[in-house]
């Protein structure tokens, strides 16, 4: 690794930097020519759907319907490198626990099922039959309520449906998934506000919206294909108003790497027309300010006999609770709003004016809104703002949560949920002739509590890297190892394999990009994107090894090993022909998956019906609800005491996919060769007597017994609000207390952790 370097990057998002970064990873993963051919099939009808983000796949794809990071994800999965039994023979698990996330995954794709041997402290090869025989014995001996069946949002609709059914037939609803750490405040908040748990926009709305309000989503790194419709929108004069503590490059400027003219002339499009550097967790206050300004402008318009600012016809017919909400906004003073948001009244009035002027507005958001103590309330606050001008349920307008994993939304649609009320259990009971459990299952935080307290005895991971993604790394890793059984279905080696239970298995699976040959011929799978469209996906490359198996097959074998035979579920038939699983999905969800098999390859995808889009509100009041927050305080955990306490945000770099670290550069933020950094504001540095480049320790401020410290972070002076600091996930998960989560959805509050900076144990370094 080269010497770390920090220097401002003035290129746009996309552009030549993107082309170079992509060439680098294709070479490293040893994918010279085939890489390019493979990429041509990415996100195309009849090809494979990207394994990176969940952004919408257009009906008329671009010639290259992929982005720098989607291509990196493809290269990462299709690497020529292999983590073979010989590798495991060479390294003890204790040794591997000392390796970085990067080094572990860089070994390449897993090729054989492996079982941990405590005597040699190594993973050793095992046959699939022996693996399932032992896992079956273990799970049959355990109380199903003490077992967790986690899913990371990548597995297909087919696999997810089978996995959820398996868990329920086994006897639990313990089906947490990565969305518990991600967009759960969306599911909880939108359901109560507008009666559906997902966003309301489709891709075509992006073509007619004239304003985009952008909250806490780093489009340039995490959903870059969205930059194309945004660039188009800017060209036709639409405005983009952004709220983000950091000036993210993708939200500032974009050069389309697929446009020869833009590439050659080095021209770029300015993305945001207003950029507001809100404080971490300050959005609740900022949006309150916007609503307050709109309410005042509406009253002024009424008094002057001008056209009204609010959509009164819509409010009257379709909403509930406006009076109480208006009273809340009126009661909040501007000084408090400014203090909590870090923005001036003038800033917020400028944003409100842009909103009042726009005919149709889309509200876009990501982890900057959800990963907070008040995440759900903040999402609902954004809905309140959209309702004021009737921006839900008409063309060119709506709410657009930008989902993370490529099928995270779809997994929820087909039954992966710890909340039984969201699943059609009666229909499942009738379809399969068993009594599904009706009690609440464990979500991610509750699963962690169970593991910590010893009530959870086994963990099955369908993808993901749970141990690394959750809060409180220190205590959780220790507790994790007291479990009886851990089983991980994975493509690459990660930390969750190395911090293992007494009995532990790694089950290697095919990736989505590989040809999946079963008894019924080559199989297709499907997923749901961020705009609720289902897409079929076919693998195009040769499987990494003859010993890996498909995810549906692995789930089928698991079910057969654990459950008594049930004449109504033919697991083998499903594993041999996924079209039969899709028929079963359609039988369980006839309204959502009509003619699923026939329509899964429709250009633009099969559209899931969205009631709120038609202004049908499946809420308790039968209307769209204004939800009044308890107050403006972003974070009740934040100790009032001390100017030395900062609010820490944990972020993704441009060179990672969640816990998968592709490299140590964060091009847009000017960081090269390191992830051990802490972005700080100059004024905070001066006040705390810290210098740029100095190494410091960071400690969580919390009133419990746990010591949470990360040592030796290098300070980077950065344009970030006073009182905030930022660094990288997952390295900083050590600092998040397990109890520091959204009050309603229990999503860990990874974007506002109260910390203190301690003069470095390593002293000042170069
Ligand atoms: N290449 C790549 N793509 C990905 C991923 C990846 O790791 N790499 N991860 C996938 C997944 S699972 C997800 S969930 C998404 C995540 O994508 P994002 O939602 O973009 O998540 P983060 O990178 O965590 O960054 C959140 C953004 O919010 C800002 N922010 C932080 N705190 C606040 C706040 O209090 N208020 C506001 N307004 N903004 C704030 C940060 O500055 C940052 O720009 O991306 C998906 N796509
Ligand atoms: N501090 C902090 N913590 C966070 C976040 C944050 O912003 N800050 N973000 C949260 C969010 S939004 C999320 S979604 C979670 C992510 O949590 P997870 O989804 O659990 O983690 P990933 O890093 O996406 O999982 C990577 C692993 O998935 C496996 N994998 C990859 N592809 C496949 C496949 O096709 N099949 C199977 N079976 N396995 C595969 C590989 O073995 C790889 O090592 O982390 C959360 N944690
Ligand atoms: Mo996510």
Tab-separated table of N, CA, C and O in Angstrom, residues 104 259 309 311 378 380 406 496 514 580 616 733:
chain	number	residue	atom	x	y	z
A	104	UNK	N	-8.977	-9.979	3.604
A	104	UNK	CA	-9.784	-11.208	3.620
A	104	UNK	C	-10.514	-11.397	2.296
A	104	UNK	O	-10.423	-12.445	1.660
A	259	UNK	N	-20.263	9.799	-22.172
A	259	UNK	CA	-20.404	10.797	-23.225
A	259	UNK	C	-19.029	11.199	-23.723
A	259	UNK	O	-18.278	11.870	-23.022
A	309	UNK	N	-50.020	28.954	-1.439
A	309	UNK	CA	-48.765	28.206	-1.524
A	309	UNK	C	-49.010	26.717	-1.259
A	309	UNK	O	-48.401	25.848	-1.863
A	311	UNK	N	-51.370	23.231	-1.183
A	311	UNK	CA	-52.376	22.628	-2.061
A	311	UNK	C	-53.609	22.296	-1.200
A	311	UNK	O	-53.765	21.174	-0.713
A	378	UNK	N	-37.907	11.755	11.285
A	378	UNK	CA	-37.356	12.624	10.250
A	378	UNK	C	-37.896	12.242	8.878
A	378	UNK	O	-38.237	13.104	8.070
A	380	UNK	N	-40.749	10.925	8.361
A	380	UNK	CA	-42.143	11.387	8.358
A	380	UNK	C	-42.230	12.899	8.198
A	380	UNK	O	-43.185	13.419	7.629
A	406	UNK	N	-29.175	-4.583	-3.672
A	406	UNK	CA	-29.912	-4.687	-4.929
A	406	UNK	C	-31.268	-5.369	-4.809
A	406	UNK	O	-32.113	-5.209	-5.673
A	496	UNK	N	-17.228	-12.298	9.691
A	496	UNK	CA	-18.281	-13.100	10.326
A	496	UNK	C	-17.971	-14.599	10.287
A	496	UNK	O	-18.559	-15.375	11.029
A	514	UNK	N	-23.209	-15.514	-12.416
A	514	UNK	CA	-22.839	-16.802	-12.989
A	514	UNK	C	-24.044	-17.595	-13.502
A	514	UNK	O	-25.144	-17.497	-12.955
A	580	UNK	N	-41.009	-22.532	-10.778
A	580	UNK	CA	-42.000	-23.080	-9.838
A	580	UNK	C	-42.042	-22.261	-8.548
A	580	UNK	O	-43.093	-22.133	-7.916
A	616	UNK	N	-54.520	6.334	-2.788
A	616	UNK	CA	-55.320	5.445	-1.932
A	616	UNK	C	-54.460	5.183	-0.713
A	616	UNK	O	-53.352	4.652	-0.830
A	733	UNK	N	-17.488	1.106	13.758
A	733	UNK	CA	-18.658	0.522	14.434
A	733	UNK	C	-18.390	0.184	15.894
A	733	UNK	O	-19.318	0.057	16.694
